[in-house]
Amino acid sequence: MCGIVAYLGGRRCEPILIEGLKRLEYRGYDSAGLAVLSPKGLRIERAVGRVANLEDKLERLGGLDGALGMAHTRWATHGGVTEANAHPHRDDRSGICLVHNGIIENYAALRTYLEEKGHKFHSETDTEVLAMLVGELYEGDLEHAVQAALREVTGAYAICVICEKEPGVLVCARKGSPLIVGVGSGEYVVASDPSAIVAHTTQAVTLDDYNVVKITREGFRSSTIHDVDVTPKVMQLELDLEQIELGSYSHFMQKEIFEQPKALRNTLRGRVDLDEGKVVLGGLSNFGKDLVRARRVLLTGQGTALHAAMIGRYLMEDVGKVPATAEYASEFRYRNPLIEEGTVVVAVSQSGETADTLAALTEAKDRGALALGVVNVVGSTISRETDAGVYLRVGPEIGVASTKAFTGQVMVLTLISMFLGRRRSLSGERGQMLIEELQKLPDKIERVLEQDRTIRRVTERYIERNNWLFLGRGYNYPVAMEGALKLKEISYIHAEGMPAAEMKHGPIALIDQGMPAVFVANKGPQYEKVMSNIAEVRARGGHVIAVATEGDEHIKTVAQDVLYVPDCPDCLSPILTVVPLQLMAYHAAVLRGHDVDKPRNLAKSVTVE
Ligand code: M6R
């Protein structure tokens, strides 16, 4: 969603801010803007659309001078996509200027209060209200004015604030929305995402909720909104530039699909003990006893993460030997859930910042559940709010369509289910077999990736079709859902994913001549049943594209197109069967001429409920 980057130091900040905004583009946005405090005063420029539009505008204006500034990409929440609503926003009295991620929930009441005091608003945003409030409370000290304003605010925020009257000061703060302060030599780069910082420094200070940081060239001070000193938490950003650059790939999504073998080798590294047939998860080691006593595992997430959680549910019961459910975090939170003693909640999230997932996690914790995180971004809010967890270690995921995070999530959930299972009734022998098979998966994914051209050719054949079905059973029912989601989000083709057996309870009415139906039809326990469902589609004129197991010749007699994956145990098959579906979605989007990494209306991490 929205992105923030700010700079204070000795260099001209405009190019640094623009480069930072470009690195944040993947998060999804609809307008951009920047403010620079120059010796001549405060300059704010904004533009609707891409960062490139803002860049063009700045070029036409001859650029902005100044070594203190901040910039923002906005994903509209309050108010339409207009230049007036784009950030930065300023107040009307004290020279305050502000960028903001998150939502100020009590903005309407604050706006009324400020209007009564005579303030005039120029936008429909909650952010302008916050800028005005800081201005209203300003008495010559920006840090104190920000603290005072934030004491009046409910909601979520990551903000950076500057003031014309204090040209060497940058103040930032956070609650519920990420923000980190990159500390370079004699300069600071503040951003909502490490990718906008690592080109300048890998030393960073993280902010906890309700922390305020005042930065000057001489140093910085961390405090709370109540002005109590806070000891800063310094961390090393584990990110290098190569990881966030495209290299020889055309899109980040493509790069990340092809990175999966390497990423999953990383996920597994040091976490399995083949001799004992068990897994070693440092992040869970202090909770072994609680997990043995667990009576129920509740997995939750949104979007792709939910699909991984659904596979996790099967794994927890089949391998982990514990009853399990999986559900949308957004639904869990508001249904007044009953949490019995011994419930373990597992929050699955790439970004670790998804508002719905975070809210569900908090709800489950408040009701007494042990909270585990399956998260990619180290130090993210969910990873900090959980009692324990296991990181994906798949590296930064930039493409809005989640790919390597999905296979990483399924791999980690497999490891957690084995961790549980070996403390229950999973035999050492089955543990060893699964570890051997897990270790073979990266090489097997490489074999699937080698079929990229075939997958593109097959996709091309159906590219004019506007309605697709994705069907699977058992472990591969969530894979069907994931295949449909991938196709929808980047190619804008309508697609439905469902359990193959559900089709005849209604959706079969959709099938007409030539409608593409993608079946995950690998050799699993339900293979024969899937064959019957394929026959039902063919009988009604549908075209079947099957993801099948290498060596299955029969499938060629029933499906128009076959994409093969290597054989593996059914419980691990989603890590292979999803790959052709990821590539199909990717090629469909490219063939339809869409911007794969910046799909319309979408944000990489959804930080509002
Ligand atoms: O960062 P998270 O894994 O919590 O994100 C959850 C969903 O928003 C995310 O998976 C979304 O569905 C992706 N765009 C799917 O490709």
PDB file of N, CA, C and O in Angstrom, residues 236-277:
ATOM      1  N   GLN A 236      20.680  -4.833  11.640  1.00  0.00           N
ATOM      2  CA  GLN A 236      21.371  -4.889  10.354  1.00  0.00           C
ATOM      3  C   GLN A 236      20.341  -5.349   9.324  1.00  0.00           C
ATOM      4  O   GLN A 236      19.697  -6.380   9.539  1.00  0.00           O
ATOM      5  N   LEU A 237      20.144  -4.583   8.254  1.00  0.00           N
ATOM      6  CA  LEU A 237      19.166  -5.005   7.245  1.00  0.00           C
ATOM      7  C   LEU A 237      19.759  -6.139   6.407  1.00  0.00           C
ATOM      8  O   LEU A 237      20.824  -5.985   5.810  1.00  0.00           O
ATOM      9  N   GLU A 238      19.072  -7.283   6.418  1.00  0.00           N
ATOM     10  CA  GLU A 238      19.580  -8.474   5.711  1.00  0.00           C
ATOM     11  C   GLU A 238      19.079  -8.439   4.270  1.00  0.00           C
ATOM     12  O   GLU A 238      18.241  -9.227   3.880  1.00  0.00           O
ATOM     13  N   LEU A 239      19.558  -7.509   3.520  1.00  0.00           N
ATOM     14  CA  LEU A 239      19.024  -7.346   2.168  1.00  0.00           C
ATOM     15  C   LEU A 239      20.140  -6.782   1.320  1.00  0.00           C
ATOM     16  O   LEU A 239      20.805  -5.836   1.741  1.00  0.00           O
ATOM     17  N   ASP A 240      20.401  -7.386   0.152  1.00  0.00           N
ATOM     18  CA  ASP A 240      21.348  -6.688  -0.701  1.00  0.00           C
ATOM     19  C   ASP A 240      20.649  -6.260  -1.984  1.00  0.00           C
ATOM     20  O   ASP A 240      19.586  -6.770  -2.341  1.00  0.00           O
ATOM     21  N   LEU A 241      21.301  -5.335  -2.677  1.00  0.00           N
ATOM     22  CA  LEU A 241      20.653  -4.711  -3.837  1.00  0.00           C
ATOM     23  C   LEU A 241      20.238  -5.728  -4.893  1.00  0.00           C
ATOM     24  O   LEU A 241      19.182  -5.619  -5.498  1.00  0.00           O
ATOM     25  N   GLU A 242      21.108  -6.735  -5.098  1.00  0.00           N
ATOM     26  CA  GLU A 242      20.829  -7.734  -6.135  1.00  0.00           C
ATOM     27  C   GLU A 242      19.463  -8.401  -5.911  1.00  0.00           C
ATOM     28  O   GLU A 242      18.728  -8.698  -6.847  1.00  0.00           O
ATOM     29  N   GLN A 243      19.138  -8.589  -4.628  1.00  0.00           N
ATOM     30  CA  GLN A 243      17.871  -9.255  -4.305  1.00  0.00           C
ATOM     31  C   GLN A 243      16.658  -8.423  -4.704  1.00  0.00           C
ATOM     32  O   GLN A 243      15.577  -8.964  -4.891  1.00  0.00           O
ATOM     33  N   ILE A 244      16.840  -7.122  -4.781  1.00  0.00           N
ATOM     34  CA  ILE A 244      15.662  -6.295  -5.095  1.00  0.00           C
ATOM     35  C   ILE A 244      15.762  -5.675  -6.486  1.00  0.00           C
ATOM     36  O   ILE A 244      15.060  -4.747  -6.816  1.00  0.00           O
ATOM     37  N   GLU A 245      16.709  -6.210  -7.296  1.00  0.00           N
ATOM     38  CA  GLU A 245      16.801  -5.737  -8.672  1.00  0.00           C
ATOM     39  C   GLU A 245      16.429  -6.852  -9.638  1.00  0.00           C
ATOM     40  O   GLU A 245      16.580  -8.029  -9.329  1.00  0.00           O
ATOM     41  N   LEU A 246      15.991  -6.468 -10.837  1.00  0.00           N
ATOM     42  CA  LEU A 246      15.452  -7.445 -11.775  1.00  0.00           C
ATOM     43  C   LEU A 246      16.488  -8.371 -12.408  1.00  0.00           C
ATOM     44  O   LEU A 246      16.184  -9.499 -12.753  1.00  0.00           O
ATOM     45  N   GLY A 247      17.713  -7.866 -12.549  1.00  0.00           N
ATOM     46  CA  GLY A 247      18.733  -8.655 -13.252  1.00  0.00           C
ATOM     47  C   GLY A 247      18.277  -8.947 -14.668  1.00  0.00           C
ATOM     48  O   GLY A 247      17.761  -8.076 -15.360  1.00  0.00           O
ATOM     49  N   SER A 248      18.383 -10.205 -15.091  1.00  0.00           N
ATOM     50  CA  SER A 248      18.064 -10.522 -16.497  1.00  0.00           C
ATOM     51  C   SER A 248      16.577 -10.833 -16.709  1.00  0.00           C
ATOM     52  O   SER A 248      16.175 -11.203 -17.808  1.00  0.00           O
ATOM     53  N   TYR A 249      15.777 -10.727 -15.684  1.00  0.00           N
ATOM     54  CA  TYR A 249      14.345 -11.060 -15.826  1.00  0.00           C
ATOM     55  C   TYR A 249      13.535  -9.861 -16.315  1.00  0.00           C
ATOM     56  O   TYR A 249      13.947  -8.717 -16.151  1.00  0.00           O
ATOM     57  N   SER A 250      12.364 -10.149 -16.866  1.00  0.00           N
ATOM     58  CA  SER A 250      11.506  -9.067 -17.355  1.00  0.00           C
ATOM     59  C   SER A 250      10.639  -8.492 -16.242  1.00  0.00           C
ATOM     60  O   SER A 250      10.234  -7.338 -16.292  1.00  0.00           O
ATOM     61  N   HIS A 251      10.280  -9.330 -15.284  1.00  0.00           N
ATOM     62  CA  HIS A 251       9.411  -8.885 -14.193  1.00  0.00           C
ATOM     63  C   HIS A 251       9.842  -9.554 -12.897  1.00  0.00           C
ATOM     64  O   HIS A 251      10.388 -10.656 -12.917  1.00  0.00           O
ATOM     65  N   PHE A 252       9.505  -8.909 -11.771  1.00  0.00           N
ATOM     66  CA  PHE A 252       9.827  -9.512 -10.481  1.00  0.00           C
ATOM     67  C   PHE A 252       9.071 -10.820 -10.287  1.00  0.00           C
ATOM     68  O   PHE A 252       9.592 -11.766  -9.719  1.00  0.00           O
ATOM     69  N   MET A 253       7.838 -10.872 -10.769  1.00  0.00           N
ATOM     70  CA  MET A 253       7.077 -12.121 -10.586  1.00  0.00           C
ATOM     71  C   MET A 253       7.806 -13.284 -11.267  1.00  0.00           C
ATOM     72  O   MET A 253       7.949 -14.364 -10.699  1.00  0.00           O
ATOM     73  N   GLN A 254       8.287 -13.014 -12.478  1.00  0.00           N
ATOM     74  CA  GLN A 254       9.011 -14.060 -13.209  1.00  0.00           C
ATOM     75  C   GLN A 254      10.279 -14.452 -12.439  1.00  0.00           C
ATOM     76  O   GLN A 254      10.572 -15.627 -12.235  1.00  0.00           O
ATOM     77  N   LYS A 255      11.017 -13.441 -11.983  1.00  0.00           N
ATOM     78  CA  LYS A 255      12.250 -13.696 -11.236  1.00  0.00           C
ATOM     79  C   LYS A 255      11.941 -14.572 -10.007  1.00  0.00           C
ATOM     80  O   LYS A 255      12.639 -15.545  -9.719  1.00  0.00           O
ATOM     81  N   GLU A 256      10.868 -14.219  -9.327  1.00  0.00           N
ATOM     82  CA  GLU A 256      10.556 -14.919  -8.072  1.00  0.00           C
ATOM     83  C   GLU A 256      10.051 -16.343  -8.304  1.00  0.00           C
ATOM     84  O   GLU A 256      10.320 -17.240  -7.514  1.00  0.00           O
ATOM     85  N   ILE A 257       9.366 -16.554  -9.441  1.00  0.00           N
ATOM     86  CA  ILE A 257       8.959 -17.929  -9.770  1.00  0.00           C
ATOM     87  C   ILE A 257      10.224 -18.769 -10.004  1.00  0.00           C
ATOM     88  O   ILE A 257      10.351 -19.885  -9.504  1.00  0.00           O
ATOM     89  N   PHE A 258      11.164 -18.187 -10.739  1.00  0.00           N
ATOM     90  CA  PHE A 258      12.385 -18.929 -11.068  1.00  0.00           C
ATOM     91  C   PHE A 258      13.338 -19.050  -9.878  1.00  0.00           C
ATOM     92  O   PHE A 258      14.224 -19.894  -9.878  1.00  0.00           O
ATOM     93  N   GLU A 259      13.157 -18.198  -8.897  1.00  0.00           N
ATOM     94  CA  GLU A 259      14.016 -18.276  -7.703  1.00  0.00           C
ATOM     95  C   GLU A 259      13.599 -19.382  -6.746  1.00  0.00           C
ATOM     96  O   GLU A 259      14.281 -19.643  -5.751  1.00  0.00           O
ATOM     97  N   GLN A 260      12.453 -20.015  -7.003  1.00  0.00           N
ATOM     98  CA  GLN A 260      11.902 -20.925  -5.991  1.00  0.00           C
ATOM     99  C   GLN A 260      12.834 -22.071  -5.580  1.00  0.00           C
ATOM    100  O   GLN A 260      12.937 -22.361  -4.389  1.00  0.00           O
ATOM    101  N   PRO A 261      13.565 -22.702  -6.526  1.00  0.00           N
ATOM    102  CA  PRO A 261      14.445 -23.778  -6.060  1.00  0.00           C
ATOM    103  C   PRO A 261      15.470 -23.273  -5.029  1.00  0.00           C
ATOM    104  O   PRO A 261      15.623 -23.855  -3.958  1.00  0.00           O
ATOM    105  N   LYS A 262      16.090 -22.133  -5.348  1.00  0.00           N
ATOM    106  CA  LYS A 262      17.104 -21.576  -4.438  1.00  0.00           C
ATOM    107  C   LYS A 262      16.452 -21.147  -3.113  1.00  0.00           C
ATOM    108  O   LYS A 262      16.971 -21.410  -2.024  1.00  0.00           O
ATOM    109  N   ALA A 263      15.297 -20.519  -3.234  1.00  0.00           N
ATOM    110  CA  ALA A 263      14.617 -20.021  -2.033  1.00  0.00           C
ATOM    111  C   ALA A 263      14.262 -21.176  -1.103  1.00  0.00           C
ATOM    112  O   ALA A 263      14.460 -21.095   0.112  1.00  0.00           O
ATOM    113  N   LEU A 264      13.766 -22.274  -1.669  1.00  0.00           N
ATOM    114  CA  LEU A 264      13.337 -23.388  -0.814  1.00  0.00           C
ATOM    115  C   LEU A 264      14.526 -24.141  -0.217  1.00  0.00           C
ATOM    116  O   LEU A 264      14.425 -24.680   0.885  1.00  0.00           O
ATOM    117  N   ARG A 265      15.650 -24.143  -0.937  1.00  0.00           N
ATOM    118  CA  ARG A 265      16.860 -24.734  -0.325  1.00  0.00           C
ATOM    119  C   ARG A 265      17.199 -23.942   0.927  1.00  0.00           C
ATOM    120  O   ARG A 265      17.595 -24.498   1.950  1.00  0.00           O
ATOM    121  N   ASN A 266      17.034 -22.638   0.849  1.00  0.00           N
ATOM    122  CA  ASN A 266      17.288 -21.766   2.005  1.00  0.00           C
ATOM    123  C   ASN A 266      16.311 -22.031   3.142  1.00  0.00           C
ATOM    124  O   ASN A 266      16.681 -22.014   4.309  1.00  0.00           O
ATOM    125  N   THR A 267      15.049 -22.226   2.773  1.00  0.00           N
ATOM    126  CA  THR A 267      14.021 -22.489   3.792  1.00  0.00           C
ATOM    127  C   THR A 267      14.370 -23.751   4.589  1.00  0.00           C
ATOM    128  O   THR A 267      14.187 -23.808   5.801  1.00  0.00           O
ATOM    129  N   LEU A 268      14.893 -24.734   3.886  1.00  0.00           N
ATOM    130  CA  LEU A 268      15.178 -26.031   4.523  1.00  0.00           C
ATOM    131  C   LEU A 268      16.495 -26.055   5.293  1.00  0.00           C
ATOM    132  O   LEU A 268      16.645 -26.818   6.247  1.00  0.00           O
ATOM    133  N   ARG A 269      17.440 -25.221   4.842  1.00  0.00           N
ATOM    134  CA  ARG A 269      18.814 -25.303   5.358  1.00  0.00           C
ATOM    135  C   ARG A 269      18.869 -25.343   6.892  1.00  0.00           C
ATOM    136  O   ARG A 269      18.320 -24.485   7.565  1.00  0.00           O
ATOM    137  N   GLY A 270      19.534 -26.385   7.405  1.00  0.00           N
ATOM    138  CA  GLY A 270      19.768 -26.497   8.851  1.00  0.00           C
ATOM    139  C   GLY A 270      18.530 -26.840   9.657  1.00  0.00           C
ATOM    140  O   GLY A 270      18.566 -26.818  10.889  1.00  0.00           O
ATOM    141  N   ARG A 271      17.436 -27.160   8.990  1.00  0.00           N
ATOM    142  CA  ARG A 271      16.198 -27.383   9.757  1.00  0.00           C
ATOM    143  C   ARG A 271      15.747 -28.846   9.771  1.00  0.00           C
ATOM    144  O   ARG A 271      14.669 -29.138  10.278  1.00  0.00           O
ATOM    145  N   VAL A 272      16.548 -29.735   9.173  1.00  0.00           N
ATOM    146  CA  VAL A 272      16.137 -31.147   9.178  1.00  0.00           C
ATOM    147  C   VAL A 272      17.262 -32.042   9.684  1.00  0.00           C
ATOM    148  O   VAL A 272      18.448 -31.769   9.464  1.00  0.00           O
ATOM    149  N   ASP A 273      16.873 -33.102  10.362  1.00  0.00           N
ATOM    150  CA  ASP A 273      17.830 -34.096  10.862  1.00  0.00           C
ATOM    151  C   ASP A 273      17.403 -35.433  10.268  1.00  0.00           C
ATOM    152  O   ASP A 273      16.483 -36.086  10.769  1.00  0.00           O
ATOM    153  N   LEU A 274      18.078 -35.800   9.174  1.00  0.00           N
ATOM    154  CA  LEU A 274      17.659 -36.997   8.427  1.00  0.00           C
ATOM    155  C   LEU A 274      17.809 -38.264   9.276  1.00  0.00           C
ATOM    156  O   LEU A 274      16.946 -39.138   9.257  1.00  0.00           O
ATOM    157  N   ASP A 275      18.913 -38.354  10.048  1.00  0.00           N
ATOM    158  CA  ASP A 275      19.140 -39.581  10.839  1.00  0.00           C
ATOM    159  C   ASP A 275      17.980 -39.864  11.785  1.00  0.00           C
ATOM    160  O   ASP A 275      17.540 -40.994  11.939  1.00  0.00           O
ATOM    161  N   GLU A 276      17.503 -38.799  12.417  1.00  0.00           N
ATOM    162  CA  GLU A 276      16.422 -38.970  13.400  1.00  0.00           C
ATOM    163  C   GLU A 276      15.029 -38.853  12.756  1.00  0.00           C
ATOM    164  O   GLU A 276      14.020 -39.059  13.425  1.00  0.00           O
ATOM    165  N   GLY A 277      15.010 -38.425  11.514  1.00  0.00           N
ATOM    166  CA  GLY A 277      13.727 -38.238  10.838  1.00  0.00           C
ATOM    167  C   GLY A 277      12.908 -37.124  11.470  1.00  0.00           C
ATOM    168  O   GLY A 277      11.677 -37.162  11.495  1.00  0.00           O
TER     169      GLY A 277
END
